[in-house]
GROMACS .gro file of C-alpha atoms in nm:
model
  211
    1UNK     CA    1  -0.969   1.648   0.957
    2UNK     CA    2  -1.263   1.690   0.748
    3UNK     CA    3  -1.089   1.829   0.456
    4UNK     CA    4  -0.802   1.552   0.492
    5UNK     CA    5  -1.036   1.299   0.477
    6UNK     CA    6  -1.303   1.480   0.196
    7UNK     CA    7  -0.964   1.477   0.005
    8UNK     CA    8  -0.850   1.104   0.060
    9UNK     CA    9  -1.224   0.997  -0.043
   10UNK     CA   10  -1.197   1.188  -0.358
   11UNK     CA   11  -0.806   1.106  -0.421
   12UNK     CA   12  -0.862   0.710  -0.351
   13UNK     CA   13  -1.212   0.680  -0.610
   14UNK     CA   14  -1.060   0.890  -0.858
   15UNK     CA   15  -0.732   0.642  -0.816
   16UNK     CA   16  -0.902   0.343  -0.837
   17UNK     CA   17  -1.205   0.420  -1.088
   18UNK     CA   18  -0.885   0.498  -1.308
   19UNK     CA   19  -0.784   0.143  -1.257
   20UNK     CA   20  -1.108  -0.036  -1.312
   21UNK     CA   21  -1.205   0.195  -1.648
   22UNK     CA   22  -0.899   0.146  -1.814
   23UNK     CA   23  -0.887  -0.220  -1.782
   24UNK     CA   24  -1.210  -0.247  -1.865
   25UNK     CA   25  -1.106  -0.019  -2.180
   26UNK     CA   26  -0.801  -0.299  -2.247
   27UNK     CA   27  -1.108  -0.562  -2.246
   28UNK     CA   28  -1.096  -0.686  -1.944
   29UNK     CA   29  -1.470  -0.720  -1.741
   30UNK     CA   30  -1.332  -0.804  -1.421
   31UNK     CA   31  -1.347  -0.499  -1.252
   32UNK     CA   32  -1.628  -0.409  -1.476
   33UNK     CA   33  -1.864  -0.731  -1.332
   34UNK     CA   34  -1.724  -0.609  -0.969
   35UNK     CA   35  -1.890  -0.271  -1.026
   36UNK     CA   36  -1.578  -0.115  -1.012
   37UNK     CA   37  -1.590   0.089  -1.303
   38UNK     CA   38  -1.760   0.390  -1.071
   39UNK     CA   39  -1.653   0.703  -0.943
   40UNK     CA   40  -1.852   0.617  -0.604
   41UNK     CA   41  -1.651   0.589  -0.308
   42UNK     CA   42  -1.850   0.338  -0.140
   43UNK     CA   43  -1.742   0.106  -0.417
   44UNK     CA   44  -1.390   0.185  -0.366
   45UNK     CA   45  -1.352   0.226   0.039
   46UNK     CA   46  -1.257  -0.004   0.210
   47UNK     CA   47  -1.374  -0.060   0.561
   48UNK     CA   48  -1.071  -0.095   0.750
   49UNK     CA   49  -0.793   0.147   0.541
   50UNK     CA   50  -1.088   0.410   0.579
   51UNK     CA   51  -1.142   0.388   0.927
   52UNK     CA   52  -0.781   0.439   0.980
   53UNK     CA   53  -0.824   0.784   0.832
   54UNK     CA   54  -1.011   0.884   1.099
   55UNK     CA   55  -0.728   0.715   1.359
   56UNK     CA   56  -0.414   0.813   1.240
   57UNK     CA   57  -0.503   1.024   0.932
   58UNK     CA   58  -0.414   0.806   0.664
   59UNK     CA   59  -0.577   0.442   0.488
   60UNK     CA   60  -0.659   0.264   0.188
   61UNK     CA   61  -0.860   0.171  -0.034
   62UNK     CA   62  -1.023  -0.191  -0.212
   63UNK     CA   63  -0.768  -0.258  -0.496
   64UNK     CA   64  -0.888  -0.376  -0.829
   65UNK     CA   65  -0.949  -0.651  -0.955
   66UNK     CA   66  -0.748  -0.741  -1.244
   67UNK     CA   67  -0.697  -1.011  -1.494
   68UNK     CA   68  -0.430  -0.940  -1.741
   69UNK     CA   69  -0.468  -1.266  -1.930
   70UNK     CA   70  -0.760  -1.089  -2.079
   71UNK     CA   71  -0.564  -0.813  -2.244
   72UNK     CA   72  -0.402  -0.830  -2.601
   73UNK     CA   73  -0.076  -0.705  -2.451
   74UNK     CA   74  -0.066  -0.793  -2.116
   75UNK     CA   75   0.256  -0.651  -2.019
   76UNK     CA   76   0.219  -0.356  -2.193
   77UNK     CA   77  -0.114  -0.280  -2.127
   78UNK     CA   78  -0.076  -0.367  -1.725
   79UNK     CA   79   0.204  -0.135  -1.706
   80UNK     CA   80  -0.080   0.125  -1.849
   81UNK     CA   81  -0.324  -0.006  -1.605
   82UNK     CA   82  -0.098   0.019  -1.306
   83UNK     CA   83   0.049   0.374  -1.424
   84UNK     CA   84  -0.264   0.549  -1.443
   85UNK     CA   85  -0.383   0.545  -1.057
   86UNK     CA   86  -0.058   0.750  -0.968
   87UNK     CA   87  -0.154   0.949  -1.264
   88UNK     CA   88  -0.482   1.039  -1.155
   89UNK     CA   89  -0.378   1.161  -0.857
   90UNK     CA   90  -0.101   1.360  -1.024
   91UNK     CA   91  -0.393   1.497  -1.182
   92UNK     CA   92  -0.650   1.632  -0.960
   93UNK     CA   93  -0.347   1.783  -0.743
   94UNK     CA   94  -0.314   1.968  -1.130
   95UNK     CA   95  -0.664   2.058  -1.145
   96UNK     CA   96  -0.641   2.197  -0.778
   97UNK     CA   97  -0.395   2.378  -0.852
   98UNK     CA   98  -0.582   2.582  -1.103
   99UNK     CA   99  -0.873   2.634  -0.911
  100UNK     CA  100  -0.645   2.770  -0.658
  101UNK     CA  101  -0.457   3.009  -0.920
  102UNK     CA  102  -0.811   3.133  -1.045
  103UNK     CA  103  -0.931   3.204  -0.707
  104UNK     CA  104  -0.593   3.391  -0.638
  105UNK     CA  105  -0.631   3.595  -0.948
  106UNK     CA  106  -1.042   3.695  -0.900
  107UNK     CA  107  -0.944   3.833  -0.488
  108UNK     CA  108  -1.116   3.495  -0.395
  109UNK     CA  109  -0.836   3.377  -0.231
  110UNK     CA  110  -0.807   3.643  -0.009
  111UNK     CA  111  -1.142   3.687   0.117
  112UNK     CA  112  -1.224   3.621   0.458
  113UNK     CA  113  -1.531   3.509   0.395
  114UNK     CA  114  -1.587   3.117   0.578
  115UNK     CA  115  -1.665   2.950   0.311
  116UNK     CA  116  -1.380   3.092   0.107
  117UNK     CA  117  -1.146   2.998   0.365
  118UNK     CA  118  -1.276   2.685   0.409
  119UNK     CA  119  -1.229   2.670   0.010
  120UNK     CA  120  -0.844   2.765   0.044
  121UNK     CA  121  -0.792   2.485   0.323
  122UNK     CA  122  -0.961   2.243   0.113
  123UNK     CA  123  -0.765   2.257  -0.213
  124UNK     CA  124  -0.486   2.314  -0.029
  125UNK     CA  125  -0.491   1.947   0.114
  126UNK     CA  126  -0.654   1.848  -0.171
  127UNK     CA  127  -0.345   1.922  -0.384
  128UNK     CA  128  -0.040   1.811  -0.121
  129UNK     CA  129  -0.230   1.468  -0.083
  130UNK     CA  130  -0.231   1.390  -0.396
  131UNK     CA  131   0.074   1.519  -0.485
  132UNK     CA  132   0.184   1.291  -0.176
  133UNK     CA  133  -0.026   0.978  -0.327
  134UNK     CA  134   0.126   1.017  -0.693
  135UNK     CA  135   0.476   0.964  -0.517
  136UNK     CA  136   0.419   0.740  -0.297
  137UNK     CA  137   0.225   0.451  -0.541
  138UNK     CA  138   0.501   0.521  -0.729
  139UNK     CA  139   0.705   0.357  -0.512
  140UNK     CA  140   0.883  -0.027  -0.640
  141UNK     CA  141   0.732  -0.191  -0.351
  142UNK     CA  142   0.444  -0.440  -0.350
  143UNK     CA  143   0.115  -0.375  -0.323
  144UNK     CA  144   0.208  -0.044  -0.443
  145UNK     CA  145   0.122   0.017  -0.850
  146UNK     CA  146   0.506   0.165  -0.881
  147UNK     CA  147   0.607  -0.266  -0.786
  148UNK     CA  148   0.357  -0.389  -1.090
  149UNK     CA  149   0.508  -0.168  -1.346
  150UNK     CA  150   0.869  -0.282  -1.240
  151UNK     CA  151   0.723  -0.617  -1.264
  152UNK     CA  152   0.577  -0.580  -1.631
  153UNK     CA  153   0.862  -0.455  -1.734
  154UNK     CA  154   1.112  -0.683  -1.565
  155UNK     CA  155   1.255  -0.999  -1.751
  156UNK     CA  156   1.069  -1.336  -1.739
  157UNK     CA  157   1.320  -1.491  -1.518
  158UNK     CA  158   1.315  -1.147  -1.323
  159UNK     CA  159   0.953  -1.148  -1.241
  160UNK     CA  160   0.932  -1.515  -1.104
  161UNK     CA  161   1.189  -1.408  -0.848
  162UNK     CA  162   0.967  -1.102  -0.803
  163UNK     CA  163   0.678  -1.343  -0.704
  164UNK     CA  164   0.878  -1.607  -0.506
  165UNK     CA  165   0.972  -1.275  -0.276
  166UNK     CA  166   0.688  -1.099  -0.266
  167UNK     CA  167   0.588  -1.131   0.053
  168UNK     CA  168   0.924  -1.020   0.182
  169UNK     CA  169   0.848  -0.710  -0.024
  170UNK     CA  170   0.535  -0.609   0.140
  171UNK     CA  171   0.682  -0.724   0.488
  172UNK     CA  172   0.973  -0.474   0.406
  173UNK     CA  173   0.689  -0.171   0.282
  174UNK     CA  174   0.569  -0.237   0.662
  175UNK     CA  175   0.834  -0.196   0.818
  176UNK     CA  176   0.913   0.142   0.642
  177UNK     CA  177   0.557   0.229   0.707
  178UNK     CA  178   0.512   0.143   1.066
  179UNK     CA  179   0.856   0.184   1.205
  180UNK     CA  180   0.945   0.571   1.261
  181UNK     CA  181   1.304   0.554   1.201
  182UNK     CA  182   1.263   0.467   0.879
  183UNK     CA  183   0.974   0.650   0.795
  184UNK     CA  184   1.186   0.917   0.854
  185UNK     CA  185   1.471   0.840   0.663
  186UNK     CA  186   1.285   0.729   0.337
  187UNK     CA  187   0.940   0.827   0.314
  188UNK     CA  188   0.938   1.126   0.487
  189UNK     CA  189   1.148   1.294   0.225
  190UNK     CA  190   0.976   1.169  -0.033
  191UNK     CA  191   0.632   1.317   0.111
  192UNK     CA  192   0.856   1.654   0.163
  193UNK     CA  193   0.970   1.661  -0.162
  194UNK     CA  194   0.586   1.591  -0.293
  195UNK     CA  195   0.402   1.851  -0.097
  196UNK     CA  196   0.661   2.131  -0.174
  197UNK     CA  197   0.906   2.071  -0.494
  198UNK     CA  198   0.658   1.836  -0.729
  199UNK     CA  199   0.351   2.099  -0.613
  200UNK     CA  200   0.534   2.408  -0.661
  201UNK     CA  201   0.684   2.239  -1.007
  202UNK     CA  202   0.310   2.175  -1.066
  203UNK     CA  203   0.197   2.494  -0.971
  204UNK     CA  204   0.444   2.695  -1.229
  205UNK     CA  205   0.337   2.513  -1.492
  206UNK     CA  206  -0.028   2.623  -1.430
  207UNK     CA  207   0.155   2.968  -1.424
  208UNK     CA  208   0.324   2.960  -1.738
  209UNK     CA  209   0.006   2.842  -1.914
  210UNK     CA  210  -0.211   3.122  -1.785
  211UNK     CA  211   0.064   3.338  -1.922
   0.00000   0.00000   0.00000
């Protein structure tokens, strides 16, 4: 539990400071004003997704704030905005990876030593979490970042409908979320197919460029 929840800390701040710089980058001082713009966590917890980690193993953190109207493209540069918290996370699962091959490749990661092992467990939910998080804010459901890039890129007449129904979108993400028969039939394989296919994809690219 330690390491799942070392991991979320790191995964969500990472996630989120991504947010907050690059709008700030795209000139907007919103998230910038909010202190935001941080790789802190206790900027970026919040106090009732985090406490869930400790309950059932999994929570949330504060979105960011974010004003497109102060962007030159808005649309395009939102669609940036939104796309890099899923990258991020995509990311450090990367970088995990590699500190995993080059512990493999030194004897490191078979030592038996504790804090090796502890090392090994670490990176090892470091990298399926993430790997789990880039898919699943992916996802074209609202609040999710995957639902604001649909929405940027949607027609005009598209995205009104998008915000008359919103709520009917996030009451449907719920539902998929809380209800175990669903879970199961939708995210569930998505997670699978995160924490095995997209890491070991991941982990032969890291591979192929250590040659």
């Amino acid at each position: 539990m330690p390491f799942v929840f070392l991991s979320l800390v790191i995964a969500f701040s990472v996630h989120e400071f991504a947010h907050a710089y690059t709008a700030h980058l795209f000139g907007d001082p919103t998230a910038k004003q909010e202190g935001r713009v941080t790789l802190n966590p206790r900027k970026h917890l919040d106090v009732i997704g985090t406490l869930l980690i400790f309950i059932v193993g999994f929570g949330w953190a504060k979105p960011v704030p974010v004003n497109r109207n102060n962007f030159k493209n808005p649309r395009m540069m939102g669609i940036v905005v939104s796309a890099v918290g899923p990258l991020s996370n995509l990311f450090i699962a990367f970088i995990g990876l590699i500190v995993t091959y080059l512990l493999f490749v030194t004897g490191g990661y078979d030592s038996s030593i504790g804090v090796m092992s502890a090392l090994r467990m670490f990176l090892n939910h470091l990298v399926e979490l993430n790997a789990v998080l880039f898919v699943f804010n992916l996802l074209p459901l609202p609040p999710l970042d995957g639902y604001r890039i649909i929405e940027d890129l949607a027609p005009q007449r598209v995205r009104i409908k998008m915000h008359q129904n919103v709520q009917w979108g996030t009451f449907v993400f719920l539902l998929i979320v809380f209800i175990p028969p669903l879970y199961a039939n939708t995210l569930a394989p998505l997670f699978y197919f995160a924490r095995f296919d997209l890491v070991l994809w991941l982990a032969n690219i890291v591979h192929f460029i250590a040659g």
